[in-house]
PDB file of C-alpha atoms in Angstrom:
ATOM      1  CA  MET A 220     143.238 232.674  32.202  1.00  0.00           C
ATOM      2  CA  PHE A 221     141.574 235.760  33.701  1.00  0.00           C
ATOM      3  CA  ILE A 222     138.962 236.501  31.016  1.00  0.00           C
ATOM      4  CA  LYS A 223     137.801 232.866  30.846  1.00  0.00           C
ATOM      5  CA  GLN A 224     136.823 233.053  34.519  1.00  0.00           C
ATOM      6  CA  ALA A 225     133.455 234.535  33.493  1.00  0.00           C
ATOM      7  CA  TYR A 226     132.562 231.796  31.018  1.00  0.00           C
ATOM      8  CA  THR A 227     129.958 229.128  31.814  1.00  0.00           C
ATOM      9  CA  LYS A 228     127.664 227.038  29.622  1.00  0.00           C
ATOM     10  CA  ASN A 229     124.838 229.371  30.647  1.00  0.00           C
ATOM     11  CA  PHE A 230     126.796 232.538  29.844  1.00  0.00           C
ATOM     12  CA  ASP A 231     124.406 235.352  28.880  1.00  0.00           C
ATOM     13  CA  PHE A 232     125.890 238.703  27.880  1.00  0.00           C
ATOM     14  CA  THR A 233     122.540 240.486  28.265  1.00  0.00           C
ATOM     15  CA  LYS A 234     122.992 240.090  32.013  1.00  0.00           C
ATOM     16  CA  TYR A 235     126.132 242.235  31.726  1.00  0.00           C
ATOM     17  CA  LEU A 236     124.242 245.226  30.374  1.00  0.00           C
ATOM     18  CA  PRO A 237     122.097 246.661  33.233  1.00  0.00           C
ATOM     19  CA  ILE A 238     124.825 247.926  35.586  1.00  0.00           C
ATOM     20  CA  PRO A 239     127.160 249.505  32.982  1.00  0.00           C
ATOM     21  CA  ILE A 240     124.169 251.039  31.161  1.00  0.00           C
ATOM     22  CA  ILE A 241     122.854 252.569  34.385  1.00  0.00           C
ATOM     23  CA  PHE A 242     126.311 253.811  35.361  1.00  0.00           C
ATOM     24  CA  LEU A 243     127.126 255.289  31.952  1.00  0.00           C
ATOM     25  CA  ALA A 244     123.648 256.839  31.730  1.00  0.00           C
ATOM     26  CA  LEU A 245     124.302 258.637  35.010  1.00  0.00           C
ATOM     27  CA  ILE A 246     127.661 259.865  33.679  1.00  0.00           C
ATOM     28  CA  VAL A 247     126.076 261.148  30.460  1.00  0.00           C
ATOM     29  CA  LEU A 248     123.161 262.743  32.328  1.00  0.00           C
ATOM     30  CA  ASN A 249     125.562 264.490  34.695  1.00  0.00           C
ATOM     31  CA  TYR A 250     127.671 265.774  31.799  1.00  0.00           C
ATOM     32  CA  LEU A 251     124.676 266.988  29.762  1.00  0.00           C
ATOM     33  CA  THR A 252     123.202 268.717  32.808  1.00  0.00           C
ATOM     34  CA  ILE A 253     126.449 270.602  33.375  1.00  0.00           C
ATOM     35  CA  GLU A 254     126.781 271.565  29.717  1.00  0.00           C
ATOM     36  CA  LEU A 255     123.159 272.455  28.939  1.00  0.00           C
ATOM     37  CA  MET A 256     122.626 274.399  32.162  1.00  0.00           C
ATOM     38  CA  ASN A 257     126.088 275.978  31.910  1.00  0.00           C
ATOM     39  CA  ILE A 258     126.918 274.993  35.484  1.00  0.00           C
ATOM     40  CA  ASP A 259     130.197 276.232  36.938  1.00  0.00           C
ATOM     41  CA  VAL A 260     131.323 273.020  38.647  1.00  0.00           C
ATOM     42  CA  GLU A 261     134.115 274.759  40.564  1.00  0.00           C
ATOM     43  CA  GLU A 262     131.702 277.334  41.960  1.00  0.00           C
ATOM     44  CA  LEU A 263     129.118 274.640  42.753  1.00  0.00           C
ATOM     45  CA  LEU A 264     131.691 272.652  44.727  1.00  0.00           C
ATOM     46  CA  ARG A 265     132.752 275.785  46.576  1.00  0.00           C
ATOM     47  CA  GLU A 266     129.137 276.501  47.571  1.00  0.00           C
ATOM     48  CA  GLN A 267     128.583 272.939  48.757  1.00  0.00           C
ATOM     49  CA  VAL A 268     131.749 273.028  50.844  1.00  0.00           C
ATOM     50  CA  GLU A 269     130.706 276.297  52.450  1.00  0.00           C
ATOM     51  CA  GLU A 270     127.242 274.899  53.224  1.00  0.00           C
ATOM     52  CA  LYS A 271     128.082 271.370  54.383  1.00  0.00           C
ATOM     53  CA  GLY A 272     131.777 271.299  55.141  1.00  0.00           C
ATOM     54  CA  THR A 273     134.599 269.662  53.238  1.00  0.00           C
ATOM     55  CA  ASN A 274     134.434 266.221  54.805  1.00  0.00           C
ATOM     56  CA  GLN A 275     130.685 265.843  54.347  1.00  0.00           C
ATOM     57  CA  VAL A 276     130.912 266.818  50.675  1.00  0.00           C
ATOM     58  CA  PHE A 277     133.800 264.369  50.268  1.00  0.00           C
ATOM     59  CA  PHE A 278     131.759 261.573  51.856  1.00  0.00           C
ATOM     60  CA  GLU A 279     128.681 262.359  49.744  1.00  0.00           C
ATOM     61  CA  THR A 280     130.812 262.348  46.595  1.00  0.00           C
ATOM     62  CA  LEU A 281     132.093 258.836  47.314  1.00  0.00           C
ATOM     63  CA  LEU A 282     128.904 257.305  48.708  1.00  0.00           C
ATOM     64  CA  PRO A 283     127.219 256.517  45.340  1.00  0.00           C
ATOM     65  CA  MET A 284     130.297 254.583  44.210  1.00  0.00           C
ATOM     66  CA  ALA A 285     130.278 252.553  47.443  1.00  0.00           C
ATOM     67  CA  VAL A 286     126.618 251.693  46.881  1.00  0.00           C
ATOM     68  CA  LEU A 287     127.333 250.745  43.271  1.00  0.00           C
ATOM     69  CA  LEU A 288     130.201 248.497  44.395  1.00  0.00           C
ATOM     70  CA  VAL A 289     127.850 246.532  46.643  1.00  0.00           C
ATOM     71  CA  ALA A 290     125.261 246.395  43.845  1.00  0.00           C
ATOM     72  CA  LEU A 291     127.812 245.186  41.279  1.00  0.00           C
ATOM     73  CA  LEU A 292     129.294 242.462  43.482  1.00  0.00           C
ATOM     74  CA  SER A 293     125.799 241.303  44.477  1.00  0.00           C
ATOM     75  CA  TRP A 294     124.735 241.202  40.815  1.00  0.00           C
ATOM     76  CA  VAL A 295     127.801 239.124  39.922  1.00  0.00           C
ATOM     77  CA  LYS A 296     127.175 236.694  42.749  1.00  0.00           C
ATOM     78  CA  TYR A 297     123.417 236.213  42.358  1.00  0.00           C
ATOM     79  CA  ALA A 298     122.672 237.004  38.701  1.00  0.00           C
ATOM     80  CA  HIS A 299     125.813 235.528  37.138  1.00  0.00           C
ATOM     81  CA  LYS A 300     126.429 232.893  39.815  1.00  0.00           C
ATOM     82  CA  GLN A 301     130.102 233.883  39.717  1.00  0.00           C
ATOM     83  CA  SER A 302     132.362 234.145  42.750  1.00  0.00           C
ATOM     84  CA  ILE A 303     134.019 237.430  43.639  1.00  0.00           C
ATOM     85  CA  THR A 304     137.374 235.638  43.603  1.00  0.00           C
ATOM     86  CA  SER A 305     136.932 234.573  39.966  1.00  0.00           C
ATOM     87  CA  LEU A 306     135.899 238.133  39.082  1.00  0.00           C
ATOM     88  CA  THR A 307     139.100 239.365  40.717  1.00  0.00           C
ATOM     89  CA  THR A 308     141.778 236.891  39.674  1.00  0.00           C
ATOM     90  CA  ALA A 309     142.605 233.663  37.887  1.00  0.00           C
ATOM     91  CA  ARG A 310     144.484 232.539  40.991  1.00  0.00           C
ATOM     92  CA  GLU A 311     142.849 230.242  43.518  1.00  0.00           C
ATOM     93  CA  LYS A 312     142.489 233.111  45.958  1.00  0.00           C
ATOM     94  CA  ILE A 313     142.929 236.862  45.909  1.00  0.00           C
ATOM     95  CA  ASP A 314     146.598 237.794  46.353  1.00  0.00           C
ATOM     96  CA  TRP A 315     146.571 240.569  48.938  1.00  0.00           C
ATOM     97  CA  LYS A 316     150.355 240.872  48.799  1.00  0.00           C
ATOM     98  CA  ARG A 317     150.011 242.033  45.195  1.00  0.00           C
ATOM     99  CA  ILE A 318     147.410 244.628  46.199  1.00  0.00           C
ATOM    100  CA  PHE A 319     149.584 246.015  48.990  1.00  0.00           C
ATOM    101  CA  PHE A 320     152.751 246.001  46.885  1.00  0.00           C
ATOM    102  CA  SER A 321     151.048 247.951  44.100  1.00  0.00           C
ATOM    103  CA  PHE A 322     149.495 250.312  46.651  1.00  0.00           C
ATOM    104  CA  GLY A 323     152.848 250.940  48.302  1.00  0.00           C
ATOM    105  CA  LEU A 324     154.699 251.413  45.020  1.00  0.00           C
ATOM    106  CA  TRP A 325     152.300 253.911  43.476  1.00  0.00           C
ATOM    107  CA  GLY A 326     151.512 255.564  46.806  1.00  0.00           C
ATOM    108  CA  GLY A 327     155.213 256.152  47.365  1.00  0.00           C
ATOM    109  CA  ILE A 328     155.685 257.572  43.889  1.00  0.00           C
ATOM    110  CA  THR A 329     152.648 259.831  44.275  1.00  0.00           C
ATOM    111  CA  ALA A 330     153.865 261.123  47.640  1.00  0.00           C
ATOM    112  CA  ALA A 331     157.345 261.698  46.194  1.00  0.00           C
ATOM    113  CA  LEU A 332     155.944 263.679  43.255  1.00  0.00           C
ATOM    114  CA  VAL A 333     153.908 265.865  45.618  1.00  0.00           C
ATOM    115  CA  GLY A 334     157.010 266.385  47.762  1.00  0.00           C
ATOM    116  CA  ILE A 335     159.110 267.360  44.749  1.00  0.00           C
ATOM    117  CA  ALA A 336     156.433 269.802  43.582  1.00  0.00           C
ATOM    118  CA  TYR A 337     156.274 271.363  47.056  1.00  0.00           C
ATOM    119  CA  VAL A 338     160.044 271.736  47.398  1.00  0.00           C
ATOM    120  CA  SER A 339     160.514 273.086  43.888  1.00  0.00           C
ATOM    121  CA  SER A 340     157.617 275.537  44.061  1.00  0.00           C
ATOM    122  CA  PRO A 341     156.609 276.185  47.701  1.00  0.00           C
ATOM    123  CA  GLU A 342     154.866 279.443  46.773  1.00  0.00           C
ATOM    124  CA  SER A 343     152.241 277.373  44.934  1.00  0.00           C
ATOM    125  CA  PHE A 344     151.133 275.587  48.100  1.00  0.00           C
ATOM    126  CA  ILE A 345     149.456 276.517  51.365  1.00  0.00           C
ATOM    127  CA  LEU A 346     149.931 274.372  54.455  1.00  0.00           C
ATOM    128  CA  ASN A 347     146.358 273.216  55.045  1.00  0.00           C
ATOM    129  CA  PHE A 348     146.815 270.868  58.007  1.00  0.00           C
ATOM    130  CA  LYS A 349     144.119 271.041  60.687  1.00  0.00           C
ATOM    131  CA  PRO A 350     144.384 268.081  63.105  1.00  0.00           C
ATOM    132  CA  ILE A 351     140.706 267.291  63.763  1.00  0.00           C
ATOM    133  CA  PRO A 352     139.375 267.804  60.206  1.00  0.00           C
ATOM    134  CA  PHE A 353     142.357 265.850  58.860  1.00  0.00           C
ATOM    135  CA  ALA A 354     141.695 262.982  61.266  1.00  0.00           C
ATOM    136  CA  ILE A 355     138.076 262.855  60.099  1.00  0.00           C
ATOM    137  CA  LEU A 356     139.229 262.998  56.487  1.00  0.00           C
ATOM    138  CA  ALA A 357     141.649 260.120  57.046  1.00  0.00           C
ATOM    139  CA  PHE A 358     138.927 257.998  58.666  1.00  0.00           C
ATOM    140  CA  VAL A 359     136.444 258.654  55.846  1.00  0.00           C
ATOM    141  CA  ALA A 360     139.031 258.309  53.086  1.00  0.00           C
ATOM    142  CA  ILE A 361     140.535 255.025  54.301  1.00  0.00           C
ATOM    143  CA  ILE A 362     137.078 253.440  54.256  1.00  0.00           C
ATOM    144  CA  MET A 363     135.388 255.127  51.306  1.00  0.00           C
ATOM    145  CA  VAL A 364     138.151 255.723  48.735  1.00  0.00           C
ATOM    146  CA  PRO A 365     139.019 252.027  48.313  1.00  0.00           C
ATOM    147  CA  MET A 366     135.322 251.317  47.795  1.00  0.00           C
ATOM    148  CA  GLN A 367     135.111 254.017  45.124  1.00  0.00           C
ATOM    149  CA  THR A 368     138.219 252.858  43.298  1.00  0.00           C
ATOM    150  CA  SER A 369     137.296 249.190  43.680  1.00  0.00           C
ATOM    151  CA  PHE A 370     133.939 249.823  42.030  1.00  0.00           C
ATOM    152  CA  GLU A 371     135.651 251.350  39.013  1.00  0.00           C
ATOM    153  CA  GLU A 372     138.181 248.522  38.847  1.00  0.00           C
ATOM    154  CA  TYR A 373     135.620 245.757  39.260  1.00  0.00           C
ATOM    155  CA  LEU A 374     133.390 247.385  36.641  1.00  0.00           C
ATOM    156  CA  PHE A 375     136.048 248.039  33.999  1.00  0.00           C
ATOM    157  CA  ARG A 376     139.002 245.699  34.602  1.00  0.00           C
ATOM    158  CA  GLY A 377     136.834 242.888  35.972  1.00  0.00           C
ATOM    159  CA  TYR A 378     133.204 242.787  34.912  1.00  0.00           C
ATOM    160  CA  LEU A 379     133.425 244.397  31.472  1.00  0.00           C
ATOM    161  CA  MET A 380     136.886 243.057  30.655  1.00  0.00           C
ATOM    162  CA  GLN A 381     135.665 239.512  31.236  1.00  0.00           C
ATOM    163  CA  GLY A 382     132.226 239.954  29.669  1.00  0.00           C
ATOM    164  CA  ILE A 383     133.413 241.657  26.486  1.00  0.00           C
ATOM    165  CA  GLY A 384     136.361 239.271  26.284  1.00  0.00           C
ATOM    166  CA  VAL A 385     134.138 236.184  26.378  1.00  0.00           C
ATOM    167  CA  VAL A 386     131.713 237.611  23.793  1.00  0.00           C
ATOM    168  CA  THR A 387     134.408 238.753  21.347  1.00  0.00           C
ATOM    169  CA  ARG A 388     136.849 235.895  22.162  1.00  0.00           C
ATOM    170  CA  SER A 389     139.457 238.645  22.275  1.00  0.00           C
ATOM    171  CA  ARG A 390     141.877 240.166  24.772  1.00  0.00           C
ATOM    172  CA  LEU A 391     142.683 243.291  22.800  1.00  0.00           C
ATOM    173  CA  ILE A 392     139.083 244.419  22.153  1.00  0.00           C
ATOM    174  CA  PRO A 393     138.065 244.552  25.845  1.00  0.00           C
ATOM    175  CA  LEU A 394     141.391 246.225  26.691  1.00  0.00           C
ATOM    176  CA  ILE A 395     140.694 249.015  24.202  1.00  0.00           C
ATOM    177  CA  ILE A 396     136.981 249.403  24.965  1.00  0.00           C
ATOM    178  CA  THR A 397     137.304 249.440  28.751  1.00  0.00           C
ATOM    179  CA  SER A 398     140.304 251.796  28.688  1.00  0.00           C
ATOM    180  CA  VAL A 399     138.610 254.326  26.421  1.00  0.00           C
ATOM    181  CA  ILE A 400     135.309 254.259  28.324  1.00  0.00           C
ATOM    182  CA  PHE A 401     137.186 254.535  31.628  1.00  0.00           C
ATOM    183  CA  GLY A 402     138.902 257.674  30.358  1.00  0.00           C
ATOM    184  CA  VAL A 403     135.825 259.258  28.831  1.00  0.00           C
ATOM    185  CA  MET A 404     133.744 258.726  31.972  1.00  0.00           C
ATOM    186  CA  HIS A 405     135.893 261.416  33.651  1.00  0.00           C
ATOM    187  CA  ILE A 406     134.648 264.003  31.159  1.00  0.00           C
ATOM    188  CA  ALA A 407     132.458 265.728  33.744  1.00  0.00           C
ATOM    189  CA  ASN A 408     135.282 266.060  36.295  1.00  0.00           C
ATOM    190  CA  PRO A 409     136.066 269.677  37.204  1.00  0.00           C
ATOM    191  CA  GLU A 410     139.706 269.066  36.258  1.00  0.00           C
ATOM    192  CA  VAL A 411     138.639 268.486  32.646  1.00  0.00           C
ATOM    193  CA  GLY A 412     136.571 271.653  32.691  1.00  0.00           C
ATOM    194  CA  LYS A 413     139.540 273.592  34.023  1.00  0.00           C
ATOM    195  CA  ILE A 414     142.330 272.102  31.898  1.00  0.00           C
ATOM    196  CA  GLY A 415     140.444 270.983  28.814  1.00  0.00           C
ATOM    197  CA  TYR A 416     139.589 267.750  27.041  1.00  0.00           C
ATOM    198  CA  ILE A 417     143.259 267.005  26.487  1.00  0.00           C
ATOM    199  CA  LEU A 418     143.259 265.712  30.071  1.00  0.00           C
ATOM    200  CA  LEU A 419     141.150 262.784  28.859  1.00  0.00           C
ATOM    201  CA  PHE A 420     144.312 261.402  27.217  1.00  0.00           C
ATOM    202  CA  TYR A 421     145.757 260.999  30.712  1.00  0.00           C
ATOM    203  CA  TYR A 422     142.672 259.161  31.957  1.00  0.00           C
ATOM    204  CA  VAL A 423     142.539 256.918  28.892  1.00  0.00           C
ATOM    205  CA  GLY A 424     146.264 256.223  29.244  1.00  0.00           C
ATOM    206  CA  THR A 425     145.742 255.297  32.887  1.00  0.00           C
ATOM    207  CA  GLY A 426     142.938 252.977  31.785  1.00  0.00           C
ATOM    208  CA  PHE A 427     145.327 251.251  29.387  1.00  0.00           C
ATOM    209  CA  LEU A 428     147.950 250.873  32.118  1.00  0.00           C
ATOM    210  CA  LEU A 429     145.447 249.261  34.489  1.00  0.00           C
ATOM    211  CA  GLY A 430     144.067 247.036  31.739  1.00  0.00           C
ATOM    212  CA  ILE A 431     147.532 245.897  30.668  1.00  0.00           C
ATOM    213  CA  ILE A 432     148.647 244.969  34.174  1.00  0.00           C
ATOM    214  CA  THR A 433     145.368 243.091  34.697  1.00  0.00           C
ATOM    215  CA  LEU A 434     145.818 240.993  31.551  1.00  0.00           C
ATOM    216  CA  MET A 435     149.553 240.449  32.039  1.00  0.00           C
ATOM    217  CA  ASP A 436     149.128 239.437  35.680  1.00  0.00           C
ATOM    218  CA  ASP A 437     145.949 237.363  35.156  1.00  0.00           C
ATOM    219  CA  GLY A 438     144.160 239.301  37.876  1.00  0.00           C
ATOM    220  CA  MET A 439     143.029 242.684  39.115  1.00  0.00           C
ATOM    221  CA  GLU A 440     145.078 242.831  42.309  1.00  0.00           C
ATOM    222  CA  LEU A 441     147.749 245.202  40.996  1.00  0.00           C
ATOM    223  CA  ALA A 442     145.117 247.479  39.437  1.00  0.00           C
ATOM    224  CA  LEU A 443     143.120 247.545  42.678  1.00  0.00           C
ATOM    225  CA  GLY A 444     146.174 248.573  44.695  1.00  0.00           C
ATOM    226  CA  PHE A 445     147.338 251.165  42.165  1.00  0.00           C
ATOM    227  CA  HIS A 446     143.962 252.887  41.854  1.00  0.00           C
ATOM    228  CA  ALA A 447     143.349 252.945  45.612  1.00  0.00           C
ATOM    229  CA  ALA A 448     146.779 254.473  46.226  1.00  0.00           C
ATOM    230  CA  ASN A 449     146.308 257.065  43.495  1.00  0.00           C
ATOM    231  CA  ASN A 450     143.073 258.443  44.939  1.00  0.00           C
ATOM    232  CA  LEU A 451     143.736 257.921  48.644  1.00  0.00           C
ATOM    233  CA  ILE A 452     147.220 259.433  48.796  1.00  0.00           C
ATOM    234  CA  SER A 453     146.128 262.345  46.612  1.00  0.00           C
ATOM    235  CA  ALA A 454     143.080 263.021  48.812  1.00  0.00           C
ATOM    236  CA  LEU A 455     145.198 263.042  51.960  1.00  0.00           C
ATOM    237  CA  LEU A 456     148.181 265.013  50.673  1.00  0.00           C
ATOM    238  CA  VAL A 457     146.947 267.780  48.398  1.00  0.00           C
ATOM    239  CA  THR A 458     143.737 269.477  47.306  1.00  0.00           C
ATOM    240  CA  SER A 459     142.786 272.487  45.212  1.00  0.00           C
ATOM    241  CA  ASP A 460     139.689 274.492  44.346  1.00  0.00           C
ATOM    242  CA  TRP A 461     139.353 272.885  40.902  1.00  0.00           C
ATOM    243  CA  THR A 462     139.677 269.143  41.597  1.00  0.00           C
ATOM    244  CA  ALA A 463     136.909 266.570  42.021  1.00  0.00           C
ATOM    245  CA  PHE A 464     138.046 265.831  45.585  1.00  0.00           C
ATOM    246  CA  GLN A 465     137.761 268.806  47.930  1.00  0.00           C
ATOM    247  CA  THR A 466     139.443 267.676  51.148  1.00  0.00           C
ATOM    248  CA  ASP A 467     141.056 268.885  54.368  1.00  0.00           C
ATOM    249  CA  SER A 468     144.380 267.567  53.077  1.00  0.00           C
ATOM    250  CA  LEU A 469     147.870 268.434  54.276  1.00  0.00           C
ATOM    251  CA  LEU A 470     148.481 270.875  51.418  1.00  0.00           C
ATOM    252  CA  LYS A 471     146.402 273.077  49.161  1.00  0.00           C
ATOM    253  CA  ASP A 472     147.638 273.721  45.635  1.00  0.00           C
ATOM    254  CA  THR A 473     146.956 277.329  44.629  1.00  0.00           C
ATOM    255  CA  ALA A 474     148.696 277.202  41.242  1.00  0.00           C
ATOM    256  CA  GLN A 475     146.692 277.342  38.030  1.00  0.00           C
ATOM    257  CA  PRO A 476     146.498 273.944  36.314  1.00  0.00           C
ATOM    258  CA  SER A 477     148.409 273.435  33.094  1.00  0.00           C
ATOM    259  CA  THR A 478     148.666 270.848  30.369  1.00  0.00           C
ATOM    260  CA  GLY A 479     151.775 269.380  28.830  1.00  0.00           C
ATOM    261  CA  PHE A 480     154.462 268.075  31.151  1.00  0.00           C
ATOM    262  CA  ASP A 481     152.061 267.008  33.927  1.00  0.00           C
ATOM    263  CA  ILE A 482     150.221 264.779  31.443  1.00  0.00           C
ATOM    264  CA  LEU A 483     153.240 263.518  29.511  1.00  0.00           C
ATOM    265  CA  LEU A 484     155.357 262.646  32.562  1.00  0.00           C
ATOM    266  CA  PRO A 485     153.136 259.759  33.747  1.00  0.00           C
ATOM    267  CA  LEU A 486     152.198 258.510  30.278  1.00  0.00           C
ATOM    268  CA  LEU A 487     155.670 258.517  28.716  1.00  0.00           C
ATOM    269  CA  ILE A 488     157.987 257.987  31.678  1.00  0.00           C
ATOM    270  CA  ILE A 489     156.408 256.875  34.950  1.00  0.00           C
ATOM    271  CA  TYR A 490     153.879 254.352  33.614  1.00  0.00           C
ATOM    272  CA  PRO A 491     156.502 252.483  31.535  1.00  0.00           C
ATOM    273  CA  ILE A 492     158.676 252.310  34.651  1.00  0.00           C
ATOM    274  CA  ILE A 493     155.720 250.885  36.619  1.00  0.00           C
ATOM    275  CA  LEU A 494     155.205 248.232  33.939  1.00  0.00           C
ATOM    276  CA  PHE A 495     158.911 247.377  34.018  1.00  0.00           C
ATOM    277  CA  ILE A 496     158.919 246.962  37.817  1.00  0.00           C
ATOM    278  CA  PHE A 497     155.818 244.770  37.793  1.00  0.00           C
ATOM    279  CA  SER A 498     157.092 242.684  34.895  1.00  0.00           C
ATOM    280  CA  LYS A 499     160.385 241.966  36.629  1.00  0.00           C
ATOM    281  CA  LYS A 500     158.861 241.238  40.027  1.00  0.00           C
ATOM    282  CA  TYR A 501     156.152 238.943  38.679  1.00  0.00           C
ATOM    283  CA  ARG A 502     158.181 237.570  35.756  1.00  0.00           C
ATOM    284  CA  TRP A 503     155.773 238.478  33.006  1.00  0.00           C
ATOM    285  CA  SER A 504     156.423 237.065  29.549  1.00  0.00           C
ATOM    286  CA  ASN A 505     154.589 236.515  26.248  1.00  0.00           C
ATOM    287  CA  TRP A 506     153.301 240.096  26.145  1.00  0.00           C
ATOM    288  CA  LYS A 507     151.871 239.833  22.632  1.00  0.00           C
ATOM    289  CA  GLU A 508     149.997 236.635  23.437  1.00  0.00           C
ATOM    290  CA  LYS A 509     148.529 237.913  26.701  1.00  0.00           C
ATOM    291  CA  LEU A 510     147.451 241.259  25.265  1.00  0.00           C
ATOM    292  CA  THR A 511     146.342 240.439  21.724  1.00  0.00           C
ATOM    293  CA  ASP A 512     145.659 236.685  21.280  1.00  0.00           C
ATOM    294  CA  ARG A 513     142.163 235.309  20.962  1.00  0.00           C
ATOM    295  CA  VAL A 514     140.473 233.892  24.042  1.00  0.00           C
ATOM    296  CA  SER A 515     140.136 230.147  23.654  1.00  0.00           C
ATOM    297  CA  ILE A 516     137.008 228.847  25.377  1.00  0.00           C
ATOM    298  CA  ASP A 517     136.579 225.094  25.398  1.00  0.00           C
TER     299      ASP A 517
END
């Protein structure tokens, strides 16, 4: 079972604390700096883009997460003496077909939603395609975005899910804790500043989706593919002046952000459909047991 992968006779939860504490401290420090200094994040991003260029700012935004990914995987390997495979999945080896299927499924849905939005409201978009900047963006994004999303997945759905699960002997407690923290960590995103804290419900809901598919599938592969597709396809297809990713994407969204339908559509309709598709393809069963039963460690 996935959570039990982290358990050894020498299991020490204190070793789990340094990386998440450092990461969450940086999130809190960033948020407090913005609030206390009354920083206009949208204006700050605009100034950085004007000074450095869109692709450089994009790269610099993702670089810390790539460094943290290397640090986390190294810590797991050398401090915990745990293999990356066992951090990723309960299967004997990482199932790349699962990663690519999840990537293709959510990437296709994301692209379709952008296409529908463009067709239904073309006045809200500007064609932003510039061949050379877009080619550079694609090169940077294909390398860096999966590293950024993989860090978040390995931290929340892997490292903390397993660590908290072993300590509490629970599946439900780590699912709740990691999903809520995953959502709240986006509090400093410019989207939240623009739309409001209600957007955190979307991030928390996404955290629950990724946590559920990890526990039901006994591995992170589907979550890794989903998260990579979500950020990569979005970065390549559409940007706006108020999002965390400022890119030389194909389209630029000029409409003012709004709450309501855009948040409810994924949470109430699309995510349940995603769960249904995964459950049928991978023949999931015993939902209550896999999501709420105690973790038995012999």
